[in-house]
Amino acid sequence: MAISTAPSKKSIPVFSGGNWTELKSNRSGDVFNPSTGQVIARVSFATAEETGQVVEAAAAALPVWAATPVVDRARLMFRFRALLEKNFEELAALVTREHGKTLAEARAEVNRGIEVVEFACGIPGLIAGDVLPNIAADVDAEAVRHPVGVCVGITPYNFPFMVPLWMFPIALTCGNTFVLKPSEKVPLSSVRLGELLAEAGLPAGVFNIVHGDRECVDALLDHPKVAAISFVGSTTIAKYIYERGTAAGKRVQSAGGAKNHLVIMPDADLDQTVKQLAASAYGCAGQRCMAGSVAVTVGKAADPVVEGLVEYAGKFRVGPTDGNEEVDMGPVIRAEHRDKVASYLDIAQSDGASIALDGRRDFKSAGFLLGPSVVDRVTPSMRVWKEEIFGPVLSVVRAADLDEALATGDLCEYGNGAVIFTRSGYAARQFKQHFNAGMIGINVGVPAPMAWFPFTGWNRSFFGDLHIQGTESIQFYTRQKVTLTRWPKADDSHLDPVWRQNRT
Ligand code: NAD
């Protein structure tokens, strides 16, 4: 079997109908290594016409793939999983190179992605339908799941490997074909995923990759042969994708931004809590949709938490991550993003907050580095509380009691994750029941569900009905058909009477 390998990664090709091809478009973007600030590749942006051709390739591959037994589709995922394991270190290094997260964080990301493939391997046991014999006299009812058709995934920069894997292994194993539009900031991991799928033996056209910006995305949203769209990114774009995609008659699941609250009760184990707060807020340089962004201290927890954070995070080794494991925190994705994140420290100060730890330093590196920051005495009217910063800045809000801490969730337009640190079962139960967010952690700093559970963002963190991951995603990527059957007793008078008699 010929293995399909992308020709040149300096200039990043699209993958359409099993072929890697360069785009002719004259619009393009740079791909950086955030550790060095160097441009490592260039990605052309597909025109609407070029995007349409990729969708047509996926549509052409659909009938044969949809008719392939689900067990064979799952077997392909087993082969794909083996290749991901075999290339594990190379994949993690690639994530670090184009994204900038530490190698340890990149390895964790690759593991989380592989778990989704493991879930997809089990789809034959999950996709079976329902039967109710004799639902009416002599009538049997059955409901079975069919693929929806050509599915599209549009993904963000912060998990170049894992977020595409949230989508296509499940869509493909359910019998759909797929077009992936990765973030133009981090397209290299997706190209590698396409190569490994081809190496696993996926037929041409079943999985395709197109690169681009709004023109490409709009062409996907409007294309009549696209049946379903999965999106992950910022809230403004998530809402746009949901509205335009559903207006065009497609099913859409659209995950947006976040502002995750971490409540610290005075009875929490403060040493452990400070470490978990720092890991939550500064892991992946704060560029996670489940990153802790607002620490809500209750009562006398405030001072020790702020002092502990300043001491602990103040010692973080911040530096280039590519080829360097001696680092606690890496760069952010772009110089402009670093400057935007840093500008929130000035905004916080002018709004009346105090900077307990300032991550702005002279790093003497061309990488996009910014150290961890702690902003204390933040109040609801301040922009650092309301807006998603998506960088290593943790705001501290001081609440008097648990009720006041719970109320902070109602002031937040997002609703991804929320965490409580406590030794009290009562406080934990109140929090779980009443905090206004869809993914709850109890003494777990980043309560991101693993592949077997849905990623249940609430409020403006999610637009749609069926979430990404878990069995909800099987529902999203399939449509049901219900058949009612009646077989009347045959008129068998023409049969041999002796045989008829023996038969009964
Ligand atoms: P983004 O919204 O800028 O980009 C996401 C995707 O949308 C990319 O593929 C991009 O090319 C495309 N896009 C950007 N602008 C567009 C436009 N005007 N029209 C059409 N398409 C457009 O997000 P990002 O900066 O890449 O990623 C960070 C964001 O993603 C954060 O807000 C983060 O919270 C969010 N995120 C959410 C989740 C979740 O599960 N809720 C997970 C990861 C990241």
PDB file of N, CA and C in Angstrom, residues 99 101-102 104-106 108-109 112 156-160 162-163 166 232-233 256-260 262 275-293 316 328-329 331-332 337 388-393 416-417 439 444-448 455 461:
ATOM      1  N   HIS A  99       3.150  25.030  18.646  1.00  0.00           N
ATOM      2  CA  HIS A  99       2.296  25.702  19.627  1.00  0.00           C
ATOM      3  C   HIS A  99       3.079  26.395  20.730  1.00  0.00           C
ATOM      4  N   LYS A 101       3.747  24.925  23.842  1.00  0.00           N
ATOM      5  CA  LYS A 101       3.549  24.358  25.183  1.00  0.00           C
ATOM      6  C   LYS A 101       4.729  23.454  25.519  1.00  0.00           C
ATOM      7  N   THR A 102       4.914  23.147  26.809  1.00  0.00           N
ATOM      8  CA  THR A 102       6.054  22.321  27.199  1.00  0.00           C
ATOM      9  C   THR A 102       5.880  20.905  26.647  1.00  0.00           C
ATOM     10  N   ALA A 104       6.056  18.177  28.259  1.00  0.00           N
ATOM     11  CA  ALA A 104       5.181  17.399  29.156  1.00  0.00           C
ATOM     12  C   ALA A 104       3.716  17.698  28.840  1.00  0.00           C
ATOM     13  N   GLU A 105       3.407  18.962  28.594  1.00  0.00           N
ATOM     14  CA  GLU A 105       2.016  19.325  28.245  1.00  0.00           C
ATOM     15  C   GLU A 105       1.638  18.745  26.886  1.00  0.00           C
ATOM     16  N   ALA A 106       2.589  18.753  25.952  1.00  0.00           N
ATOM     17  CA  ALA A 106       2.304  18.209  24.619  1.00  0.00           C
ATOM     18  C   ALA A 106       2.060  16.696  24.706  1.00  0.00           C
ATOM     19  N   ALA A 108       0.841  15.119  27.258  1.00  0.00           N
ATOM     20  CA  ALA A 108      -0.505  14.961  27.848  1.00  0.00           C
ATOM     21  C   ALA A 108      -1.564  15.189  26.775  1.00  0.00           C
ATOM     22  N   GLU A 109      -1.338  16.193  25.924  1.00  0.00           N
ATOM     23  CA  GLU A 109      -2.304  16.459  24.842  1.00  0.00           C
ATOM     24  C   GLU A 109      -2.414  15.263  23.896  1.00  0.00           C
ATOM     25  N   ARG A 112      -4.425  12.552  25.496  1.00  0.00           N
ATOM     26  CA  ARG A 112      -5.864  12.853  25.503  1.00  0.00           C
ATOM     27  C   ARG A 112      -6.482  12.623  24.123  1.00  0.00           C
ATOM     28  N   PRO A 156      -9.325  25.276  16.886  1.00  0.00           N
ATOM     29  CA  PRO A 156      -8.549  26.425  17.363  1.00  0.00           C
ATOM     30  C   PRO A 156      -7.051  26.102  17.451  1.00  0.00           C
ATOM     31  N   TYR A 157      -6.274  27.104  17.848  1.00  0.00           N
ATOM     32  CA  TYR A 157      -4.824  26.892  17.874  1.00  0.00           C
ATOM     33  C   TYR A 157      -4.338  26.201  19.154  1.00  0.00           C
ATOM     34  N   ASN A 158      -5.144  26.210  20.227  1.00  0.00           N
ATOM     35  CA  ASN A 158      -4.530  25.890  21.521  1.00  0.00           C
ATOM     36  C   ASN A 158      -4.333  24.394  21.779  1.00  0.00           C
ATOM     37  N   PHE A 159      -5.043  23.531  21.028  1.00  0.00           N
ATOM     38  CA  PHE A 159      -4.759  22.092  21.090  1.00  0.00           C
ATOM     39  C   PHE A 159      -4.654  21.584  19.651  1.00  0.00           C
ATOM     40  N   PRO A 160      -3.482  21.755  19.005  1.00  0.00           N
ATOM     41  CA  PRO A 160      -3.374  21.449  17.573  1.00  0.00           C
ATOM     42  C   PRO A 160      -3.633  19.988  17.255  1.00  0.00           C
ATOM     43  N   MET A 162      -5.125  17.516  19.840  1.00  0.00           N
ATOM     44  CA  MET A 162      -6.253  16.902  20.545  1.00  0.00           C
ATOM     45  C   MET A 162      -7.615  17.336  19.993  1.00  0.00           C
ATOM     46  N   VAL A 163      -7.785  18.635  19.711  1.00  0.00           N
ATOM     47  CA  VAL A 163      -9.143  19.067  19.326  1.00  0.00           C
ATOM     48  C   VAL A 163      -9.575  18.474  17.975  1.00  0.00           C
ATOM     49  N   TRP A 166     -10.892  15.236  18.807  1.00  0.00           N
ATOM     50  CA  TRP A 166     -12.203  15.205  19.460  1.00  0.00           C
ATOM     51  C   TRP A 166     -13.296  14.864  18.443  1.00  0.00           C
ATOM     52  N   VAL A 232     -14.684  24.497  17.451  1.00  0.00           N
ATOM     53  CA  VAL A 232     -14.128  24.866  18.752  1.00  0.00           C
ATOM     54  C   VAL A 232     -13.290  26.119  18.542  1.00  0.00           C
ATOM     55  N   GLY A 233     -13.544  27.161  19.347  1.00  0.00           N
ATOM     56  CA  GLY A 233     -12.781  28.406  19.224  1.00  0.00           C
ATOM     57  C   GLY A 233     -13.356  29.460  20.151  1.00  0.00           C
ATOM     58  N   GLY A 256     -17.256  27.496  22.582  1.00  0.00           N
ATOM     59  CA  GLY A 256     -16.658  28.832  22.603  1.00  0.00           C
ATOM     60  C   GLY A 256     -15.671  29.037  23.741  1.00  0.00           C
ATOM     61  N   GLY A 257     -15.467  30.289  24.088  1.00  0.00           N
ATOM     62  CA  GLY A 257     -14.465  30.673  25.078  1.00  0.00           C
ATOM     63  C   GLY A 257     -14.926  30.411  26.507  1.00  0.00           C
ATOM     64  N   ALA A 258     -14.132  30.882  27.463  1.00  0.00           N
ATOM     65  CA  ALA A 258     -14.399  30.521  28.858  1.00  0.00           C
ATOM     66  C   ALA A 258     -13.784  31.537  29.811  1.00  0.00           C
ATOM     67  N   LYS A 259     -14.257  31.478  31.040  1.00  0.00           N
ATOM     68  CA  LYS A 259     -13.687  32.270  32.137  1.00  0.00           C
ATOM     69  C   LYS A 259     -13.933  31.426  33.384  1.00  0.00           C
ATOM     70  N   ASN A 260     -12.996  30.530  33.672  1.00  0.00           N
ATOM     71  CA  ASN A 260     -13.285  29.498  34.676  1.00  0.00           C
ATOM     72  C   ASN A 260     -12.937  29.958  36.085  1.00  0.00           C
ATOM     73  N   LEU A 262     -12.302  29.317  40.185  1.00  0.00           N
ATOM     74  CA  LEU A 262     -11.745  28.326  41.118  1.00  0.00           C
ATOM     75  C   LEU A 262     -12.010  28.844  42.524  1.00  0.00           C
ATOM     76  N   LYS A 275      -0.638  24.753  44.456  1.00  0.00           N
ATOM     77  CA  LYS A 275      -0.004  24.060  43.320  1.00  0.00           C
ATOM     78  C   LYS A 275      -1.026  23.801  42.216  1.00  0.00           C
ATOM     79  N   GLN A 276      -2.223  23.382  42.634  1.00  0.00           N
ATOM     80  CA  GLN A 276      -3.256  23.093  41.621  1.00  0.00           C
ATOM     81  C   GLN A 276      -3.752  24.367  40.950  1.00  0.00           C
ATOM     82  N   LEU A 277      -3.848  25.445  41.720  1.00  0.00           N
ATOM     83  CA  LEU A 277      -4.257  26.725  41.123  1.00  0.00           C
ATOM     84  C   LEU A 277      -3.254  27.147  40.060  1.00  0.00           C
ATOM     85  N   ALA A 278      -1.971  27.032  40.408  1.00  0.00           N
ATOM     86  CA  ALA A 278      -0.927  27.448  39.462  1.00  0.00           C
ATOM     87  C   ALA A 278      -0.951  26.561  38.219  1.00  0.00           C
ATOM     88  N   ALA A 279      -1.130  25.251  38.417  1.00  0.00           N
ATOM     89  CA  ALA A 279      -1.162  24.342  37.259  1.00  0.00           C
ATOM     90  C   ALA A 279      -2.358  24.669  36.366  1.00  0.00           C
ATOM     91  N   SER A 280      -3.483  24.998  37.005  1.00  0.00           N
ATOM     92  CA  SER A 280      -4.694  25.293  36.232  1.00  0.00           C
ATOM     93  C   SER A 280      -4.562  26.610  35.475  1.00  0.00           C
ATOM     94  N   ALA A 281      -4.036  27.636  36.149  1.00  0.00           N
ATOM     95  CA  ALA A 281      -3.988  28.975  35.534  1.00  0.00           C
ATOM     96  C   ALA A 281      -2.845  29.135  34.550  1.00  0.00           C
ATOM     97  N   TYR A 282      -1.711  28.457  34.797  1.00  0.00           N
ATOM     98  CA  TYR A 282      -0.515  28.733  33.994  1.00  0.00           C
ATOM     99  C   TYR A 282      -0.110  27.569  33.087  1.00  0.00           C
ATOM    100  N   GLY A 283      -0.763  26.414  33.229  1.00  0.00           N
ATOM    101  CA  GLY A 283      -0.497  25.301  32.312  1.00  0.00           C
ATOM    102  C   GLY A 283      -0.800  25.747  30.885  1.00  0.00           C
ATOM    103  N   CYS A 284       0.036  25.311  29.945  1.00  0.00           N
ATOM    104  CA  CYS A 284      -0.092  25.737  28.530  1.00  0.00           C
ATOM    105  C   CYS A 284      -0.124  27.262  28.438  1.00  0.00           C
ATOM    106  N   ALA A 285       0.598  27.928  29.332  1.00  0.00           N
ATOM    107  CA  ALA A 285       0.667  29.397  29.388  1.00  0.00           C
ATOM    108  C   ALA A 285      -0.732  30.026  29.426  1.00  0.00           C
ATOM    109  N   GLY A 286      -1.638  29.332  30.117  1.00  0.00           N
ATOM    110  CA  GLY A 286      -2.991  29.879  30.294  1.00  0.00           C
ATOM    111  C   GLY A 286      -3.871  29.768  29.066  1.00  0.00           C
ATOM    112  N   GLN A 287      -3.367  29.098  28.030  1.00  0.00           N
ATOM    113  CA  GLN A 287      -4.147  29.024  26.773  1.00  0.00           C
ATOM    114  C   GLN A 287      -4.939  27.718  26.724  1.00  0.00           C
ATOM    115  N   ARG A 288      -5.834  27.550  27.672  1.00  0.00           N
ATOM    116  CA  ARG A 288      -6.715  26.384  27.697  1.00  0.00           C
ATOM    117  C   ARG A 288      -8.124  26.873  27.986  1.00  0.00           C
ATOM    118  N   CYS A 289      -9.096  26.275  27.331  1.00  0.00           N
ATOM    119  CA  CYS A 289     -10.476  26.699  27.599  1.00  0.00           C
ATOM    120  C   CYS A 289     -10.915  26.240  28.988  1.00  0.00           C
ATOM    121  N   MET A 290     -10.149  25.348  29.619  1.00  0.00           N
ATOM    122  CA  MET A 290     -10.466  24.921  30.983  1.00  0.00           C
ATOM    123  C   MET A 290      -9.476  25.517  31.987  1.00  0.00           C
ATOM    124  N   ALA A 291      -8.684  26.491  31.566  1.00  0.00           N
ATOM    125  CA  ALA A 291      -7.715  27.117  32.483  1.00  0.00           C
ATOM    126  C   ALA A 291      -8.447  27.876  33.577  1.00  0.00           C
ATOM    127  N   GLY A 292      -7.935  27.798  34.795  1.00  0.00           N
ATOM    128  CA  GLY A 292      -8.463  28.641  35.859  1.00  0.00           C
ATOM    129  C   GLY A 292      -8.124  30.086  35.552  1.00  0.00           C
ATOM    130  N   SER A 293      -9.121  30.955  35.664  1.00  0.00           N
ATOM    131  CA  SER A 293      -8.892  32.356  35.306  1.00  0.00           C
ATOM    132  C   SER A 293      -9.214  33.299  36.453  1.00  0.00           C
ATOM    133  N   PHE A 316       8.603  29.948  38.776  1.00  0.00           N
ATOM    134  CA  PHE A 316       8.459  29.176  37.532  1.00  0.00           C
ATOM    135  C   PHE A 316       9.603  29.471  36.577  1.00  0.00           C
ATOM    136  N   ASP A 328       9.076  25.251  33.065  1.00  0.00           N
ATOM    137  CA  ASP A 328       7.756  25.038  33.664  1.00  0.00           C
ATOM    138  C   ASP A 328       6.648  25.654  32.810  1.00  0.00           C
ATOM    139  N   MET A 329       6.992  26.717  32.108  1.00  0.00           N
ATOM    140  CA  MET A 329       5.968  27.382  31.295  1.00  0.00           C
ATOM    141  C   MET A 329       6.599  27.921  30.019  1.00  0.00           C
ATOM    142  N   PRO A 331       6.078  29.744  25.864  1.00  0.00           N
ATOM    143  CA  PRO A 331       5.568  30.993  25.293  1.00  0.00           C
ATOM    144  C   PRO A 331       4.084  30.916  24.972  1.00  0.00           C
ATOM    145  N   VAL A 332       3.505  32.076  24.671  1.00  0.00           N
ATOM    146  CA  VAL A 332       2.156  32.089  24.085  1.00  0.00           C
ATOM    147  C   VAL A 332       2.309  32.060  22.568  1.00  0.00           C
ATOM    148  N   HIS A 337      -0.367  38.333  20.658  1.00  0.00           N
ATOM    149  CA  HIS A 337      -1.177  37.768  21.744  1.00  0.00           C
ATOM    150  C   HIS A 337      -0.505  38.034  23.094  1.00  0.00           C
ATOM    151  N   GLU A 388     -12.371  37.031  28.676  1.00  0.00           N
ATOM    152  CA  GLU A 388     -11.425  35.914  28.551  1.00  0.00           C
ATOM    153  C   GLU A 388     -10.065  36.479  28.157  1.00  0.00           C
ATOM    154  N   ILE A 389      -9.037  36.227  28.973  1.00  0.00           N
ATOM    155  CA  ILE A 389      -7.696  36.766  28.694  1.00  0.00           C
ATOM    156  C   ILE A 389      -6.888  35.758  27.879  1.00  0.00           C
ATOM    157  N   PHE A 390      -7.051  34.486  28.180  1.00  0.00           N
ATOM    158  CA  PHE A 390      -6.408  33.382  27.457  1.00  0.00           C
ATOM    159  C   PHE A 390      -4.882  33.492  27.484  1.00  0.00           C
ATOM    160  N   GLY A 391      -4.378  33.747  28.683  1.00  0.00           N
ATOM    161  CA  GLY A 391      -2.937  33.822  28.899  1.00  0.00           C
ATOM    162  C   GLY A 391      -2.677  33.618  30.384  1.00  0.00           C
ATOM    163  N   PRO A 392      -1.388  33.683  30.800  1.00  0.00           N
ATOM    164  CA  PRO A 392      -1.042  33.323  32.180  1.00  0.00           C
ATOM    165  C   PRO A 392      -1.324  34.433  33.199  1.00  0.00           C
ATOM    166  N   VAL A 393      -2.580  34.808  33.332  1.00  0.00           N
ATOM    167  CA  VAL A 393      -2.984  35.850  34.283  1.00  0.00           C
ATOM    168  C   VAL A 393      -4.114  35.282  35.140  1.00  0.00           C
ATOM    169  N   ASN A 416     -17.906  27.194  31.161  1.00  0.00           N
ATOM    170  CA  ASN A 416     -17.195  25.936  30.887  1.00  0.00           C
ATOM    171  C   ASN A 416     -16.922  25.212  32.200  1.00  0.00           C
ATOM    172  N   GLY A 417     -15.760  25.485  32.832  1.00  0.00           N
ATOM    173  CA  GLY A 417     -15.394  24.755  34.038  1.00  0.00           C
ATOM    174  C   GLY A 417     -15.504  25.604  35.290  1.00  0.00           C
ATOM    175  N   MET A 439     -18.963  22.014  33.699  1.00  0.00           N
ATOM    176  CA  MET A 439     -17.963  20.994  34.060  1.00  0.00           C
ATOM    177  C   MET A 439     -17.362  21.370  35.409  1.00  0.00           C
ATOM    178  N   VAL A 444     -10.136  19.081  41.958  1.00  0.00           N
ATOM    179  CA  VAL A 444      -9.503  18.748  40.676  1.00  0.00           C
ATOM    180  C   VAL A 444      -9.374  20.066  39.913  1.00  0.00           C
ATOM    181  N   GLY A 445      -8.141  20.502  39.658  1.00  0.00           N
ATOM    182  CA  GLY A 445      -7.916  21.855  39.140  1.00  0.00           C
ATOM    183  C   GLY A 445      -8.374  22.093  37.717  1.00  0.00           C
ATOM    184  N   VAL A 446      -8.318  21.045  36.882  1.00  0.00           N
ATOM    185  CA  VAL A 446      -8.744  21.196  35.476  1.00  0.00           C
ATOM    186  C   VAL A 446      -9.733  20.060  35.176  1.00  0.00           C
ATOM    187  N   PRO A 447     -11.022  20.277  35.417  1.00  0.00           N
ATOM    188  CA  PRO A 447     -11.976  19.166  35.293  1.00  0.00           C
ATOM    189  C   PRO A 447     -12.409  18.920  33.844  1.00  0.00           C
ATOM    190  N   ALA A 448     -11.429  18.733  32.963  1.00  0.00           N
ATOM    191  CA  ALA A 448     -11.746  18.475  31.552  1.00  0.00           C
ATOM    192  C   ALA A 448     -12.149  17.009  31.406  1.00  0.00           C
ATOM    193  N   PHE A 455     -18.109  17.062  26.613  1.00  0.00           N
ATOM    194  CA  PHE A 455     -17.462  18.299  27.033  1.00  0.00           C
ATOM    195  C   PHE A 455     -18.563  19.356  27.156  1.00  0.00           C
ATOM    196  N   SER A 461     -20.340  29.480  26.491  1.00  0.00           N
ATOM    197  CA  SER A 461     -19.217  28.586  26.191  1.00  0.00           C
ATOM    198  C   SER A 461     -19.633  27.483  25.222  1.00  0.00           C
TER     199      SER A 461
END
